[in-house]
Amino acid sequence: MSSNSPAINETGTAQLQALGAQIRSQRKALRLSATVTAEAAGLSRVTLHRIEKGEPSVTMGAWCGVMAALGMALQAHSGAQANTAGQAPDRAGWIPARVALADYPQLRALAWQVHGTDTLTPIEALDIYERNARHLDLQAMSVDEQALLQALRLALSRNPGSSDAV
């Protein structure tokens, strides 16, 4: 590898840094040390650190090796696809299989008594919302959380007429 970074524009730099951050995030989520990850990818810990920083002078093969070691895949998109890929998907009426408490601040506050898990089933989430409706701050609730609550009520509510109560 050359020690000089190739000339790269700001967009490319930002993309490499974002990819490096995703790699680091995946490694941390898997609770793998830099040393273990580097050994699995067949490179040095210093090179892994440079990849996680998004340095353009690291070979593409090294990037791909690290991603493969972490169970990730690299995919190229055309400019039109890349522009739409950054937009959040429309999830109106969508209910996740497990509701992550970290993603919904109002639910997390209402579920203070839940210990030992970071997720709830959709039925458990709706039960907590309904039992604690008087404590909900609808103005402070994010759009995503409002959409989740509406979808839960629509799909799982036992009292169809009570959806306006909260």
C-alpha atoms as a PDB file:
ATOM      1  CA  MET A   1       0.000   0.000   0.000  1.00  0.00           C
ATOM      2  CA  SER A   2       1.212   3.473  -0.765  1.00  0.00           C
ATOM      3  CA  SER A   3       1.504   5.939   2.061  1.00  0.00           C
ATOM      4  CA  ASN A   4       0.017   8.742  -0.052  1.00  0.00           C
ATOM      5  CA  SER A   5      -3.739   8.896  -0.233  1.00  0.00           C
ATOM      6  CA  PRO A   6      -5.164   9.092  -3.727  1.00  0.00           C
ATOM      7  CA  ALA A   7      -6.926  12.299  -4.747  1.00  0.00           C
ATOM      8  CA  ILE A   8     -10.575  12.022  -3.769  1.00  0.00           C
ATOM      9  CA  ASN A   9     -13.440  14.516  -3.725  1.00  0.00           C
ATOM     10  CA  GLU A  10     -15.451  15.516  -0.659  1.00  0.00           C
ATOM     11  CA  THR A  11     -18.321  13.180  -1.502  1.00  0.00           C
ATOM     12  CA  GLY A  12     -15.980  10.210  -1.754  1.00  0.00           C
ATOM     13  CA  THR A  13     -14.314  11.150   1.508  1.00  0.00           C
ATOM     14  CA  ALA A  14     -17.675  11.403   3.269  1.00  0.00           C
ATOM     15  CA  GLN A  15     -18.786   8.040   1.849  1.00  0.00           C
ATOM     16  CA  LEU A  16     -15.592   6.307   2.989  1.00  0.00           C
ATOM     17  CA  GLN A  17     -15.889   7.812   6.449  1.00  0.00           C
ATOM     18  CA  ALA A  18     -19.535   6.708   6.677  1.00  0.00           C
ATOM     19  CA  LEU A  19     -18.612   3.187   5.545  1.00  0.00           C
ATOM     20  CA  GLY A  20     -15.765   3.090   8.065  1.00  0.00           C
ATOM     21  CA  ALA A  21     -18.164   4.185  10.803  1.00  0.00           C
ATOM     22  CA  GLN A  22     -20.603   1.420   9.798  1.00  0.00           C
ATOM     23  CA  ILE A  23     -17.798  -1.125   9.963  1.00  0.00           C
ATOM     24  CA  ARG A  24     -16.772   0.073  13.414  1.00  0.00           C
ATOM     25  CA  SER A  25     -20.385   0.074  14.566  1.00  0.00           C
ATOM     26  CA  GLN A  26     -20.871  -3.511  13.340  1.00  0.00           C
ATOM     27  CA  ARG A  27     -17.677  -4.626  15.078  1.00  0.00           C
ATOM     28  CA  LYS A  28     -18.820  -2.993  18.330  1.00  0.00           C
ATOM     29  CA  ALA A  29     -22.325  -4.484  17.989  1.00  0.00           C
ATOM     30  CA  LEU A  30     -20.758  -7.924  17.628  1.00  0.00           C
ATOM     31  CA  ARG A  31     -18.556  -7.139  20.656  1.00  0.00           C
ATOM     32  CA  LEU A  32     -15.378  -7.988  18.788  1.00  0.00           C
ATOM     33  CA  SER A  33     -12.044  -6.425  19.621  1.00  0.00           C
ATOM     34  CA  ALA A  34     -10.005  -4.716  16.930  1.00  0.00           C
ATOM     35  CA  THR A  35      -7.340  -7.405  17.276  1.00  0.00           C
ATOM     36  CA  VAL A  36      -9.745 -10.309  16.762  1.00  0.00           C
ATOM     37  CA  THR A  37     -11.406  -8.582  13.804  1.00  0.00           C
ATOM     38  CA  ALA A  38      -8.079  -7.731  12.177  1.00  0.00           C
ATOM     39  CA  GLU A  39      -6.842 -11.312  12.570  1.00  0.00           C
ATOM     40  CA  ALA A  40     -10.067 -12.684  11.073  1.00  0.00           C
ATOM     41  CA  ALA A  41      -9.695 -10.333   8.106  1.00  0.00           C
ATOM     42  CA  GLY A  42      -6.005 -11.141   7.670  1.00  0.00           C
ATOM     43  CA  LEU A  43      -4.650  -7.653   8.240  1.00  0.00           C
ATOM     44  CA  SER A  44      -3.060  -5.565  10.966  1.00  0.00           C
ATOM     45  CA  ARG A  45      -4.902  -3.779  13.724  1.00  0.00           C
ATOM     46  CA  VAL A  46      -3.493  -0.477  12.428  1.00  0.00           C
ATOM     47  CA  THR A  47      -4.976  -1.129   8.975  1.00  0.00           C
ATOM     48  CA  LEU A  48      -8.334  -1.919  10.575  1.00  0.00           C
ATOM     49  CA  HIS A  49      -8.136   1.377  12.459  1.00  0.00           C
ATOM     50  CA  ARG A  50      -7.411   3.211   9.178  1.00  0.00           C
ATOM     51  CA  ILE A  51     -10.409   1.515   7.548  1.00  0.00           C
ATOM     52  CA  GLU A  52     -12.663   2.514  10.432  1.00  0.00           C
ATOM     53  CA  LYS A  53     -11.468   6.113  10.000  1.00  0.00           C
ATOM     54  CA  GLY A  54     -12.314   5.933   6.282  1.00  0.00           C
ATOM     55  CA  GLU A  55      -8.823   6.500   4.899  1.00  0.00           C
ATOM     56  CA  PRO A  56      -8.791   6.185   1.089  1.00  0.00           C
ATOM     57  CA  SER A  57      -5.246   4.804   0.870  1.00  0.00           C
ATOM     58  CA  VAL A  58      -6.280   1.372   2.212  1.00  0.00           C
ATOM     59  CA  THR A  59      -6.828  -1.174  -0.552  1.00  0.00           C
ATOM     60  CA  MET A  60     -10.315  -2.210  -1.530  1.00  0.00           C
ATOM     61  CA  GLY A  61      -9.388  -5.814  -0.800  1.00  0.00           C
ATOM     62  CA  ALA A  62      -8.653  -4.920   2.815  1.00  0.00           C
ATOM     63  CA  TRP A  63     -12.010  -3.142   3.131  1.00  0.00           C
ATOM     64  CA  CYS A  64     -13.814  -6.177   1.675  1.00  0.00           C
ATOM     65  CA  GLY A  65     -11.895  -8.564   3.934  1.00  0.00           C
ATOM     66  CA  VAL A  66     -12.961  -6.694   7.051  1.00  0.00           C
ATOM     67  CA  MET A  67     -16.550  -6.503   5.881  1.00  0.00           C
ATOM     68  CA  ALA A  68     -16.609 -10.235   5.151  1.00  0.00           C
ATOM     69  CA  ALA A  69     -15.153 -10.982   8.596  1.00  0.00           C
ATOM     70  CA  LEU A  70     -17.994  -8.966  10.140  1.00  0.00           C
ATOM     71  CA  GLY A  71     -20.715 -10.550   7.996  1.00  0.00           C
ATOM     72  CA  MET A  72     -21.252  -7.425   5.923  1.00  0.00           C
ATOM     73  CA  ALA A  73     -21.485  -6.979   2.153  1.00  0.00           C
ATOM     74  CA  LEU A  74     -20.417  -4.133  -0.123  1.00  0.00           C
ATOM     75  CA  GLN A  75     -22.840  -3.005  -2.803  1.00  0.00           C
ATOM     76  CA  ALA A  76     -22.535  -0.289  -5.461  1.00  0.00           C
ATOM     77  CA  HIS A  77     -25.494   1.849  -6.554  1.00  0.00           C
ATOM     78  CA  SER A  78     -26.006   4.226  -9.463  1.00  0.00           C
ATOM     79  CA  GLY A  79     -26.344   7.914  -8.626  1.00  0.00           C
ATOM     80  CA  ALA A  80     -30.155   7.770  -8.837  1.00  0.00           C
ATOM     81  CA  GLN A  81     -30.310   4.758  -6.510  1.00  0.00           C
ATOM     82  CA  ALA A  82     -27.871   6.361  -4.058  1.00  0.00           C
ATOM     83  CA  ASN A  83     -30.052   9.490  -3.795  1.00  0.00           C
ATOM     84  CA  THR A  84     -33.175   7.503  -2.924  1.00  0.00           C
ATOM     85  CA  ALA A  85     -31.265   5.108  -0.641  1.00  0.00           C
ATOM     86  CA  GLY A  86     -30.575   7.941   1.836  1.00  0.00           C
ATOM     87  CA  GLN A  87     -34.292   8.609   2.299  1.00  0.00           C
ATOM     88  CA  ALA A  88     -36.149   6.901   5.102  1.00  0.00           C
ATOM     89  CA  PRO A  89     -38.512   4.199   3.880  1.00  0.00           C
ATOM     90  CA  ASP A  90     -42.248   4.806   4.192  1.00  0.00           C
ATOM     91  CA  ARG A  91     -43.324   2.672   7.128  1.00  0.00           C
ATOM     92  CA  ALA A  92     -46.915   3.809   7.478  1.00  0.00           C
ATOM     93  CA  GLY A  93     -48.876   0.985   9.071  1.00  0.00           C
ATOM     94  CA  TRP A  94     -45.704  -1.076   9.572  1.00  0.00           C
ATOM     95  CA  ILE A  95     -45.249  -3.011  12.830  1.00  0.00           C
ATOM     96  CA  PRO A  96     -41.861  -4.511  13.700  1.00  0.00           C
ATOM     97  CA  ALA A  97     -41.662  -8.111  14.918  1.00  0.00           C
ATOM     98  CA  ARG A  98     -39.914  -6.802  18.056  1.00  0.00           C
ATOM     99  CA  VAL A  99     -40.287  -3.188  19.232  1.00  0.00           C
ATOM    100  CA  ALA A 100     -36.920  -1.796  20.313  1.00  0.00           C
ATOM    101  CA  LEU A 101     -37.341   0.385  23.403  1.00  0.00           C
ATOM    102  CA  ALA A 102     -34.323   2.486  22.404  1.00  0.00           C
ATOM    103  CA  ASP A 103     -36.117   3.604  19.232  1.00  0.00           C
ATOM    104  CA  TYR A 104     -39.234   4.936  20.996  1.00  0.00           C
ATOM    105  CA  PRO A 105     -38.506   7.342  23.906  1.00  0.00           C
ATOM    106  CA  GLN A 106     -42.094   7.618  25.177  1.00  0.00           C
ATOM    107  CA  LEU A 107     -42.496   3.836  25.249  1.00  0.00           C
ATOM    108  CA  ARG A 108     -39.139   3.484  27.002  1.00  0.00           C
ATOM    109  CA  ALA A 109     -40.262   5.966  29.660  1.00  0.00           C
ATOM    110  CA  LEU A 110     -43.570   4.147  30.133  1.00  0.00           C
ATOM    111  CA  ALA A 111     -41.822   0.751  30.325  1.00  0.00           C
ATOM    112  CA  TRP A 112     -39.485   1.732  33.167  1.00  0.00           C
ATOM    113  CA  GLN A 113     -40.432  -1.417  35.089  1.00  0.00           C
ATOM    114  CA  VAL A 114     -39.355  -3.770  32.263  1.00  0.00           C
ATOM    115  CA  HIS A 115     -35.938  -5.260  33.033  1.00  0.00           C
ATOM    116  CA  GLY A 116     -33.724  -7.750  31.244  1.00  0.00           C
ATOM    117  CA  THR A 117     -34.832  -6.965  27.694  1.00  0.00           C
ATOM    118  CA  ASP A 118     -34.378  -4.173  25.180  1.00  0.00           C
ATOM    119  CA  THR A 119     -37.334  -5.190  23.023  1.00  0.00           C
ATOM    120  CA  LEU A 120     -41.018  -5.921  23.432  1.00  0.00           C
ATOM    121  CA  THR A 121     -43.524  -7.813  21.337  1.00  0.00           C
ATOM    122  CA  PRO A 122     -46.041  -5.577  19.554  1.00  0.00           C
ATOM    123  CA  ILE A 123     -48.800  -6.762  21.927  1.00  0.00           C
ATOM    124  CA  GLU A 124     -46.666  -5.920  24.992  1.00  0.00           C
ATOM    125  CA  ALA A 125     -45.900  -2.475  23.537  1.00  0.00           C
ATOM    126  CA  LEU A 126     -49.579  -1.726  22.877  1.00  0.00           C
ATOM    127  CA  ASP A 127     -50.517  -2.915  26.381  1.00  0.00           C
ATOM    128  CA  ILE A 128     -47.963  -0.553  27.921  1.00  0.00           C
ATOM    129  CA  TYR A 129     -49.155   2.371  25.783  1.00  0.00           C
ATOM    130  CA  GLU A 130     -52.813   1.704  26.673  1.00  0.00           C
ATOM    131  CA  ARG A 131     -52.268   1.116  30.410  1.00  0.00           C
ATOM    132  CA  ASN A 132     -50.233   4.320  30.693  1.00  0.00           C
ATOM    133  CA  ALA A 133     -52.149   6.520  28.237  1.00  0.00           C
ATOM    134  CA  ARG A 134     -52.582   9.274  30.826  1.00  0.00           C
ATOM    135  CA  HIS A 135     -48.789   9.673  31.004  1.00  0.00           C
ATOM    136  CA  LEU A 136     -48.238   9.986  27.241  1.00  0.00           C
ATOM    137  CA  ASP A 137     -47.030  13.348  25.933  1.00  0.00           C
ATOM    138  CA  LEU A 138     -48.340  13.258  22.352  1.00  0.00           C
ATOM    139  CA  GLN A 139     -46.732  16.611  21.481  1.00  0.00           C
ATOM    140  CA  ALA A 140     -43.296  15.298  22.486  1.00  0.00           C
ATOM    141  CA  MET A 141     -43.807  11.985  20.680  1.00  0.00           C
ATOM    142  CA  SER A 142     -41.767  11.605  17.485  1.00  0.00           C
ATOM    143  CA  VAL A 143     -43.493  11.043  14.149  1.00  0.00           C
ATOM    144  CA  ASP A 144     -42.100   7.497  14.035  1.00  0.00           C
ATOM    145  CA  GLU A 145     -43.453   6.698  17.480  1.00  0.00           C
ATOM    146  CA  GLN A 146     -46.853   8.153  16.626  1.00  0.00           C
ATOM    147  CA  ALA A 147     -46.913   5.985  13.484  1.00  0.00           C
ATOM    148  CA  LEU A 148     -46.003   2.910  15.549  1.00  0.00           C
ATOM    149  CA  LEU A 149     -48.739   3.611  18.095  1.00  0.00           C
ATOM    150  CA  GLN A 150     -51.303   4.150  15.350  1.00  0.00           C
ATOM    151  CA  ALA A 151     -50.276   0.928  13.579  1.00  0.00           C
ATOM    152  CA  LEU A 152     -50.396  -1.038  16.849  1.00  0.00           C
ATOM    153  CA  ARG A 153     -53.871   0.283  17.594  1.00  0.00           C
ATOM    154  CA  LEU A 154     -55.107  -0.444  14.094  1.00  0.00           C
ATOM    155  CA  ALA A 155     -53.797  -4.011  14.022  1.00  0.00           C
ATOM    156  CA  LEU A 156     -54.080  -5.139  17.633  1.00  0.00           C
ATOM    157  CA  SER A 157     -56.636  -3.045  19.471  1.00  0.00           C
ATOM    158  CA  ARG A 158     -59.268  -5.092  21.269  1.00  0.00           C
ATOM    159  CA  ASN A 159     -61.582  -2.063  21.442  1.00  0.00           C
ATOM    160  CA  PRO A 160     -61.927  -0.689  17.895  1.00  0.00           C
ATOM    161  CA  GLY A 161     -63.821   2.403  19.038  1.00  0.00           C
ATOM    162  CA  SER A 162     -61.283   3.378  21.710  1.00  0.00           C
ATOM    163  CA  SER A 163     -58.467   4.353  19.325  1.00  0.00           C
ATOM    164  CA  ASP A 164     -59.370   8.037  19.744  1.00  0.00           C
ATOM    165  CA  ALA A 165     -59.123   7.872  23.536  1.00  0.00           C
ATOM    166  CA  VAL A 166     -55.359   8.270  23.628  1.00  0.00           C
END
